[in-house]
Amino acid sequence: MMMARKKKGLSDRHLKILEVMQKYQDENGYPPSIREIGRQAKISSTSVVNYYLDQLEEAEYIERDRKVSRGMRLLKTANGEPFELGGDGGVETFVTIPLAGRIGAGIMALPASDFAYFDESTGVDVARSLLPEDTADIFAVEVDGDSMIDAMINDGDIVVMRHAKDARNGEMVAVRLADDDTMTLKYFYKEGSRVRLQPANPTMEPIFVDNPKNLEIQGKVLLVIRQVGASPI
Amino acid sequence: MMMARKKKGLSDRHLKILEVMQKYQDENGYPPSIREIGRQAKISSTSVVNYYLDQLEEAEYIERDRKVSRGMRLLKTANGEPFELGGDGGVETFVTIPLAGRIGAGIMALPASDFAYFDESTGVDVARSLLPEDTADIFAVEVDGDSMIDAMINDGDIVVMRHAKDARNGEMVAVRLADDDTMTLKYFYKEGSRVRLQPANPTMEPIFVDNPKNLEIQGKVLLVIRQVGASPI
DNA sequence: CTTGACACAGAACGTCTGTTCGTGTATATT
DNA sequence: AATATACACGAACAGACGTTCTGTGTCAAG
């Protein structure tokens, strides 16, 4: 019997080529050449790439301008969604978080609740996918010194946090203990009238705060980023 | 004497070229060639176009990839606004790193040295500004369990690394110790014939490996990302 | 078995494209 | 006047790049 259907879906190679095209375009700002597609899609012959490119054009996934180098553009992504250039389609995919200052053993320079505080100069770019939906009131500080090692946070790490005056159980907060005049990052647990501050390092013991006056919550920790480059020792 | 550095504006030809580039990109989905720019900007010589393109790159209006046909992209429009057209955008500001698997006490599932490997489904978006320039051979693993706490890395953390079989002093590497069949992340120091593996946590002691056969370097650690959401305890 | 469509590799070919170099022409500087 | 500098042209060259042709292997239909 005849298999009347000729409208079969895309093969792995079709998909792969679309993926490569999309990624290349996003990263370079211009389309790949046939040979570059071949290299990235593990296709050794330019003619084979061309072969699939023709089919993709036939299926209206791409458009081609023959005889023009890199003369192709993506119309739909591998998932069939219309392709919007520029890496983002209206919604920013990342956020530039202001680097408000440094956090050390005792002090943290905070931008207060100061808004309108937009200093492009020092900021950390973080993909939105790593953050909560609401990116308001977010700032970042760089950790200065080893005083946070019990929170598994090292010198030079970047801590992204949100301004807050209180916290829910289980959230990691930046707290200042007025008595000691120290600043630490701990998991927050309210247990009756006292508060348990649990280090992130499971091998370390929690500390307890009985007097709520002694506890100043500065913010909630959302993300810790550590760039591993140079050595510490 | 006057300093040669004058902050002069753009000439008509500069503006015209920017205009042509923007229009061409919008209409075709890929950048123009030098000759096409010349034709539309009424410049008869390719070298003149190249001459102005160099200046525009110097002024950071465009970016160029030499030797690559049509390897240019607009950064700012003629008015100085950042270029973010529907036709295309600038370079990607972030990279999607494939999440290759998990790394636990003993094992790490690696994508071999497999290139051209990208699985859109599981990836981590990381801003380019946090990574080295060369983003080849980069992958990410999620940490499973507490076995890396001596590297200041916790359960659930995401470790971004680059494939490597060797390392330079001071780099943090993922190593497998064949004898113990364990996997750890340590700072690497070759000291004569032996290797010192230094934990990131400064309160912990290093370990020494005398037999190089016992040491398998799996990759270099570039970045550690910790999303602080739920509580561990 | 033969045929033919299909997927693929490799090489050859010609055009496209960026680069370079020699030259020319204004304008300003010494 | 002599020299330096910015701007401009066109030709030539070397690679990059798309196209095309030949050949190979697979697989299912006839």
Short mmCIF file of N, CA, C and O (backbone and C1' of nucleotides) in Angstrom, two decimals, chain B residues 13 43-48 51-52 55 67-69, chain D residues 6-18:
data_model
loop_
_atom_site.label_atom_id
_atom_site.label_comp_id
_atom_site.label_asym_id
_atom_site.label_seq_id
_atom_site.Cartn_x
_atom_site.Cartn_y
_atom_site.Cartn_z
N ARG B 13 29.43 60.12 5.92
CA ARG B 13 29.62 58.75 5.45
C ARG B 13 29.47 57.74 6.57
O ARG B 13 28.92 56.66 6.37
N ILE B 43 29.71 54.53 -2.23
CA ILE B 43 31.16 54.55 -2.07
C ILE B 43 31.70 53.50 -3.04
O ILE B 43 31.31 52.35 -2.98
N SER B 44 32.55 53.93 -3.90
CA SER B 44 32.90 53.02 -4.99
C SER B 44 33.98 52.02 -4.61
O SER B 44 34.12 51.00 -5.25
N SER B 45 34.73 52.31 -3.58
CA SER B 45 35.84 51.42 -3.26
C SER B 45 35.58 50.64 -1.98
O SER B 45 35.15 51.20 -0.97
N THR B 46 35.88 49.36 -2.06
CA THR B 46 35.71 48.54 -0.85
C THR B 46 36.64 48.98 0.26
O THR B 46 36.30 48.88 1.43
N SER B 47 37.79 49.47 -0.13
CA SER B 47 38.74 49.85 0.91
C SER B 47 38.26 51.06 1.70
O SER B 47 38.55 51.19 2.88
N VAL B 48 37.52 51.91 1.04
CA VAL B 48 36.99 53.07 1.74
C VAL B 48 35.93 52.64 2.75
O VAL B 48 35.89 53.12 3.89
N TYR B 51 37.64 51.23 5.54
CA TYR B 51 38.23 52.33 6.29
C TYR B 51 37.24 52.91 7.31
O TYR B 51 37.56 53.08 8.49
N TYR B 52 36.04 53.15 6.86
CA TYR B 52 35.04 53.71 7.76
C TYR B 52 34.53 52.68 8.76
O TYR B 52 34.23 53.00 9.91
N GLN B 55 36.71 52.63 11.63
CA GLN B 55 36.49 53.77 12.53
C GLN B 55 35.23 53.58 13.35
O GLN B 55 35.18 53.92 14.53
N LYS B 67 37.66 38.58 8.68
CA LYS B 67 37.79 37.35 7.89
C LYS B 67 36.48 36.59 7.75
O LYS B 67 36.43 35.58 7.09
N VAL B 68 35.46 37.05 8.41
CA VAL B 68 34.18 36.37 8.28
C VAL B 68 33.27 37.22 7.41
O VAL B 68 33.05 38.39 7.70
N SER B 69 32.80 36.63 6.36
CA SER B 69 31.96 37.40 5.46
C SER B 69 30.71 37.87 6.18
O SER B 69 30.06 37.12 6.89
P DA D 6 45.38 61.95 10.65
"O5'" DA D 6 44.02 62.07 9.81
"C5'" DA D 6 43.36 63.33 9.74
"C4'" DA D 6 42.49 63.36 8.50
"C3'" DA D 6 41.58 62.14 8.33
"O3'" DA D 6 40.26 62.58 8.04
"C1'" DA D 6 42.82 62.53 6.36
P DC D 7 39.11 61.50 7.88
"O5'" DC D 7 39.00 61.38 6.30
"C5'" DC D 7 38.71 62.54 5.52
"C4'" DC D 7 38.76 62.19 4.05
"C3'" DC D 7 37.91 60.97 3.65
"O3'" DC D 7 36.97 61.39 2.66
"C1'" DC D 7 40.07 60.87 2.70
P DA D 8 35.83 60.41 2.19
"O5'" DA D 8 36.46 59.78 0.87
"C5'" DA D 8 36.80 60.65 -0.21
"C4'" DA D 8 37.55 59.87 -1.28
"C3'" DA D 8 36.90 58.54 -1.67
"O3'" DA D 8 36.31 58.68 -2.96
"C1'" DA D 8 39.30 58.43 -1.53
P DC D 9 35.40 57.50 -3.52
"O5'" DC D 9 36.40 56.78 -4.54
"C5'" DC D 9 37.21 57.58 -5.39
"C4'" DC D 9 38.18 56.70 -6.15
"C3'" DC D 9 37.62 55.35 -6.61
"O3'" DC D 9 37.58 55.33 -8.03
"C1'" DC D 9 39.80 55.14 -5.62
P DG D 10 36.77 54.19 -8.76
"O5'" DG D 10 37.90 53.08 -9.01
"C5'" DG D 10 39.13 53.48 -9.57
"C4'" DG D 10 40.09 52.32 -9.58
"C3'" DG D 10 39.47 50.97 -9.93
"O3'" DG D 10 40.34 50.29 -10.82
"C1'" DG D 10 40.62 50.79 -7.89
P DA D 11 39.80 49.02 -11.60
"O5'" DA D 11 41.11 48.09 -11.57
"C5'" DA D 11 42.38 48.71 -11.47
"C4'" DA D 11 43.34 47.80 -10.74
"C3'" DA D 11 43.14 46.31 -11.04
"O3'" DA D 11 44.41 45.70 -11.23
"C1'" DA D 11 43.04 46.67 -8.71
P DA D 12 44.48 44.31 -11.92
"O5'" DA D 12 45.14 43.44 -10.76
"C5'" DA D 12 46.12 44.05 -9.94
"C4'" DA D 12 46.32 43.19 -8.70
"C3'" DA D 12 46.12 41.68 -8.95
"O3'" DA D 12 47.18 40.98 -8.34
"C1'" DA D 12 44.77 42.41 -7.14
P DC D 13 47.32 39.45 -8.57
"O5'" DC D 13 47.06 38.90 -7.10
"C5'" DC D 13 47.57 39.64 -6.00
"C4'" DC D 13 47.08 39.02 -4.71
"C3'" DC D 13 46.84 37.51 -4.79
"O3'" DC D 13 47.45 36.89 -3.68
"C1'" DC D 13 44.91 38.61 -3.97
P DA D 14 47.64 35.34 -3.69
"O5'" DA D 14 46.86 34.95 -2.37
"C5'" DA D 14 46.98 35.79 -1.23
"C4'" DA D 14 45.91 35.41 -0.23
"C3'" DA D 14 45.65 33.91 -0.10
"O3'" DA D 14 45.37 33.63 1.25
"C1'" DA D 14 43.68 34.96 -0.80
P DG D 15 45.75 32.26 1.88
"O5'" DG D 15 44.43 31.88 2.68
"C5'" DG D 15 43.30 32.10 2.02
"C4'" DG D 15 42.22 32.66 2.88
"C3'" DG D 15 41.31 31.54 3.35
"O3'" DG D 15 40.58 31.96 4.49
"C1'" DG D 15 40.30 32.76 1.60
P DA D 16 39.66 30.86 5.20
"O5'" DA D 16 38.22 31.37 4.73
"C5'" DA D 16 37.84 32.70 5.02
"C4'" DA D 16 36.45 32.96 4.48
"C3'" DA D 16 35.41 31.92 4.90
"O3'" DA D 16 34.19 32.60 5.14
"C1'" DA D 16 35.54 32.00 2.55
P DC D 17 32.98 31.85 5.79
"O5'" DC D 17 32.14 31.40 4.52
"C5'" DC D 17 31.73 32.42 3.61
"C4'" DC D 17 31.02 31.81 2.42
"C3'" DC D 17 30.18 30.56 2.76
"O3'" DC D 17 28.82 30.85 2.51
"C1'" DC D 17 31.45 30.28 0.76
P DG D 18 27.71 29.75 2.73
"O5'" DG D 18 27.24 29.49 1.24
"C5'" DG D 18 26.74 30.57 0.47
"C4'" DG D 18 26.47 30.14 -0.95
"C3'" DG D 18 25.48 28.98 -1.09
"O3'" DG D 18 24.68 29.21 -2.26
"C1'" DG D 18 27.57 28.35 -2.02
#
